[in-house]
């Protein structure tokens, strides 16, 4: 059985999903990739937008979620931290 993801892992997964989609993604696609319920994803998106890790945009009548520079930095720093923890076998 896979252990539950904590908040940092969920945030990382959301930001990584946006990054893997060339920095912009439709909310529905993000819902599928993040493996969260609609309600939980909405709460995370609101929080990440407030923290300026993501930005909500509209282009041609379509809603898009974009990764900010701060979001790219979070991904980079999180990977460093994860590698450090794994190097100690934790």
XYZ file of N, CA and C in Angstrom:
270
model
N 0.842 -1.178 0.000
C 0.000 0.000 0.000
C 0.888 1.242 0.000
N 0.566 2.185 -0.834
C 1.340 3.412 -0.951
C 0.953 4.376 0.168
N 1.941 4.974 0.830
C 1.601 5.938 1.883
C 0.944 7.183 1.301
N 0.134 7.844 2.117
C -0.533 9.067 1.674
C 0.496 10.159 1.431
N 0.197 11.016 0.466
C 1.066 12.158 0.194
C 0.769 13.252 1.212
N 1.810 13.899 1.675
C 1.652 15.049 2.547
C 1.478 16.305 1.706
N 1.220 17.410 2.367
C 0.998 18.667 1.659
C 2.184 19.061 0.764
N 3.437 18.968 1.242
C 4.550 19.334 0.360
C 4.602 18.485 -0.917
N 4.321 17.183 -0.795
C 4.341 16.313 -1.965
C 3.216 16.671 -2.933
N 2.048 17.004 -2.409
C 0.913 17.377 -3.255
C 1.225 18.673 -3.992
N 1.762 19.657 -3.277
C 2.129 20.929 -3.911
C 3.160 20.682 -5.004
N 4.180 19.873 -4.705
C 5.207 19.549 -5.695
C 4.583 18.871 -6.915
N 3.695 17.913 -6.694
C 3.055 17.202 -7.807
C 2.231 18.149 -8.683
N 1.522 19.078 -8.062
C 0.722 20.047 -8.820
C 1.639 20.928 -9.660
N 2.664 21.498 -9.025
C 3.577 22.386 -9.749
C 4.320 21.637 -10.850
N 4.726 20.407 -10.571
C 5.436 19.600 -11.561
C 4.525 19.276 -12.752
N 3.259 19.020 -12.495
C 2.305 18.758 -13.570
C 2.183 19.962 -14.496
N 2.172 21.154 -13.905
C 2.099 22.372 -14.719
C 3.399 22.531 -15.510
N 4.531 22.321 -14.860
C 5.822 22.457 -15.540
C 5.928 21.478 -16.714
N 5.513 20.250 -16.510
C 5.592 19.232 -17.561
C 4.684 19.544 -18.741
N 3.726 20.437 -18.551
C 2.832 20.865 -19.634
C 3.310 22.204 -20.193
N 4.613 22.386 -20.216
C 5.249 23.597 -20.760
C 4.870 24.865 -19.992
N 4.619 24.716 -18.693
C 4.367 25.866 -17.833
C 2.942 26.374 -17.834
N 2.052 25.754 -18.624
C 0.644 26.165 -18.680
C -0.225 24.936 -18.870
N -1.364 24.908 -18.159
C -2.232 23.735 -18.225
C -3.680 24.155 -17.988
N -4.590 23.433 -18.611
C -6.012 23.656 -18.359
C -6.361 23.044 -17.005
N -7.278 23.658 -16.267
C -7.625 23.139 -14.937
C -8.107 21.680 -14.957
N -8.879 21.299 -15.962
C -9.376 19.924 -16.016
C -8.236 18.934 -16.192
N -7.288 19.267 -17.041
C -6.122 18.394 -17.252
C -5.307 18.278 -15.957
N -5.174 19.397 -15.251
C -4.447 19.390 -13.975
C -5.167 18.517 -12.955
N -6.477 18.535 -12.976
C -7.271 17.706 -12.068
C -6.920 16.233 -12.265
N -6.849 15.797 -13.517
C -6.511 14.396 -13.798
C -5.074 14.070 -13.405
N -4.143 14.954 -13.741
C -2.729 14.681 -13.481
C -2.388 14.714 -11.990
N -3.090 15.537 -11.218
C -2.762 15.684 -9.796
C -3.373 14.599 -8.922
N -4.346 13.864 -9.460
C -4.996 12.788 -8.722
C -5.626 13.281 -7.410
N -6.330 14.415 -7.519
C -7.043 14.986 -6.371
C -8.507 15.157 -6.739
N -9.356 15.249 -5.733
C -10.755 15.564 -5.999
C -10.850 17.026 -6.441
N -11.952 17.363 -7.072
C -12.150 18.733 -7.542
C -12.069 19.723 -6.380
N -12.720 19.395 -5.281
C -12.741 20.290 -4.116
C -11.340 20.509 -3.552
N -10.569 19.427 -3.421
C -9.206 19.563 -2.870
C -8.293 20.324 -3.816
N -8.401 20.046 -5.115
C -7.576 20.769 -6.076
C -7.902 22.255 -6.037
N -9.174 22.582 -5.943
C -9.583 23.989 -5.896
C -8.954 24.697 -4.694
N -8.948 24.043 -3.539
C -8.330 24.626 -2.344
C -6.828 24.832 -2.537
N -6.163 23.831 -3.098
C -4.725 23.953 -3.346
C -4.434 25.053 -4.357
N -5.215 25.119 -5.433
C -4.986 26.162 -6.437
C -5.158 27.554 -5.848
N -6.199 27.746 -5.061
C -6.410 29.051 -4.427
C -5.206 29.425 -3.565
N -4.714 28.472 -2.802
C -3.567 28.717 -1.931
C -2.308 29.017 -2.746
N -2.050 28.228 -3.777
C -0.843 28.406 -4.591
C -0.880 29.706 -5.389
N -2.061 30.135 -5.787
C -2.195 31.418 -6.479
C -1.947 32.566 -5.495
N -2.486 32.455 -4.285
C -2.249 33.474 -3.248
C -0.765 33.587 -2.912
N -0.074 32.446 -2.908
C 1.349 32.417 -2.582
C 2.226 32.752 -3.790
N 1.588 33.020 -4.906
C 2.248 33.416 -6.156
C 3.161 32.336 -6.731
N 2.802 31.069 -6.501
C 3.512 29.958 -7.129
C 2.866 29.626 -8.476
N 1.570 29.915 -8.575
C 0.818 29.730 -9.809
C 0.061 31.016 -10.124
N -0.378 31.116 -11.388
C -1.169 32.269 -11.825
C -2.328 31.735 -12.663
N -3.523 32.265 -12.440
C -4.692 31.915 -13.245
C -4.795 32.929 -14.380
N -4.961 32.433 -15.604
C -5.045 33.300 -16.775
C -6.242 32.888 -17.621
N -6.605 33.763 -18.526
C -7.634 33.432 -19.503
C -7.098 33.808 -20.868
N -7.189 32.857 -21.784
C -6.684 33.085 -23.136
C -7.701 32.545 -24.133
N -8.247 33.430 -24.943
C -9.231 32.994 -25.932
C -10.454 32.355 -25.307
N -10.870 32.830 -24.144
C -12.031 32.276 -23.460
C -11.753 30.995 -22.688
N -10.493 30.538 -22.685
C -10.110 29.329 -21.962
C -9.351 29.697 -20.696
N -9.659 29.012 -19.623
C -8.921 29.219 -18.379
C -7.645 28.395 -18.429
N -6.554 28.991 -17.982
C -5.269 28.306 -17.922
C -4.609 28.582 -16.575
N -3.842 27.621 -16.113
C -3.041 27.774 -14.906
C -1.589 27.816 -15.361
N -0.861 28.851 -14.942
C 0.535 29.024 -15.339
C 1.442 28.983 -14.123
N 2.645 28.496 -14.351
C 3.665 28.443 -13.316
C 4.424 29.770 -13.297
N 4.616 30.334 -12.127
C 5.376 31.576 -11.994
C 6.850 31.239 -11.763
N 7.683 32.258 -11.789
C 9.109 32.054 -11.513
C 9.300 31.501 -10.098
N 8.478 31.974 -9.180
C 8.535 31.481 -7.804
C 8.174 29.987 -7.754
N 7.249 29.570 -8.614
C 6.868 28.159 -8.704
C 8.004 27.302 -9.231
N 8.703 27.807 -10.268
C 9.863 27.087 -10.792
C 10.938 26.950 -9.712
N 11.136 28.006 -8.929
C 12.127 27.969 -7.846
C 11.751 26.932 -6.792
N 10.446 26.854 -6.460
C 9.989 25.871 -5.478
C 10.327 24.462 -5.958
N 10.046 24.169 -7.229
C 10.327 22.844 -7.779
C 11.814 22.516 -7.647
N 12.666 23.458 -8.004
C 14.108 23.255 -7.935
C 14.570 22.993 -6.506
N 14.118 23.810 -5.574
C 14.537 23.664 -4.179
C 13.980 22.389 -3.556
N 12.751 22.036 -3.922
C 12.147 20.821 -3.384
C 12.934 19.588 -3.847
N 13.337 19.588 -5.125
C 14.136 18.470 -5.639
C 15.455 18.345 -4.884
N 16.108 19.474 -4.607
C 17.366 19.450 -3.857
C 17.147 18.848 -2.467
N 16.076 19.290 -1.800
C 15.770 18.798 -0.469
C 15.465 17.302 -0.503
N 14.690 16.876 -1.493
C 14.332 15.466 -1.621
C 15.578 14.609 -1.861
N 16.478 15.090 -2.717
C 17.721 14.352 -2.972
C 18.596 14.267 -1.729
N 18.660 15.343 -0.951
C 19.428 15.342 0.285
C 18.869 14.318 1.270
N 17.562 14.308 1.429
C 16.920 13.362 2.350
C 17.163 11.924 1.901
N 17.031 11.680 0.593
C 17.243 10.328 0.072
C 18.699 9.891 0.206
N 19.643 10.847 0.132
C 21.054 10.485 0.251
C 21.387 9.979 1.664
N 20.568 10.343 2.634
C 20.762 9.849 4.003
C 19.924 8.606 4.267
N 19.194 8.151 3.254
C 18.400 6.935 3.390
C 17.171 7.096 4.247
N 16.675 8.299 4.318
C 15.487 8.559 5.150
C 14.239 8.426 4.315
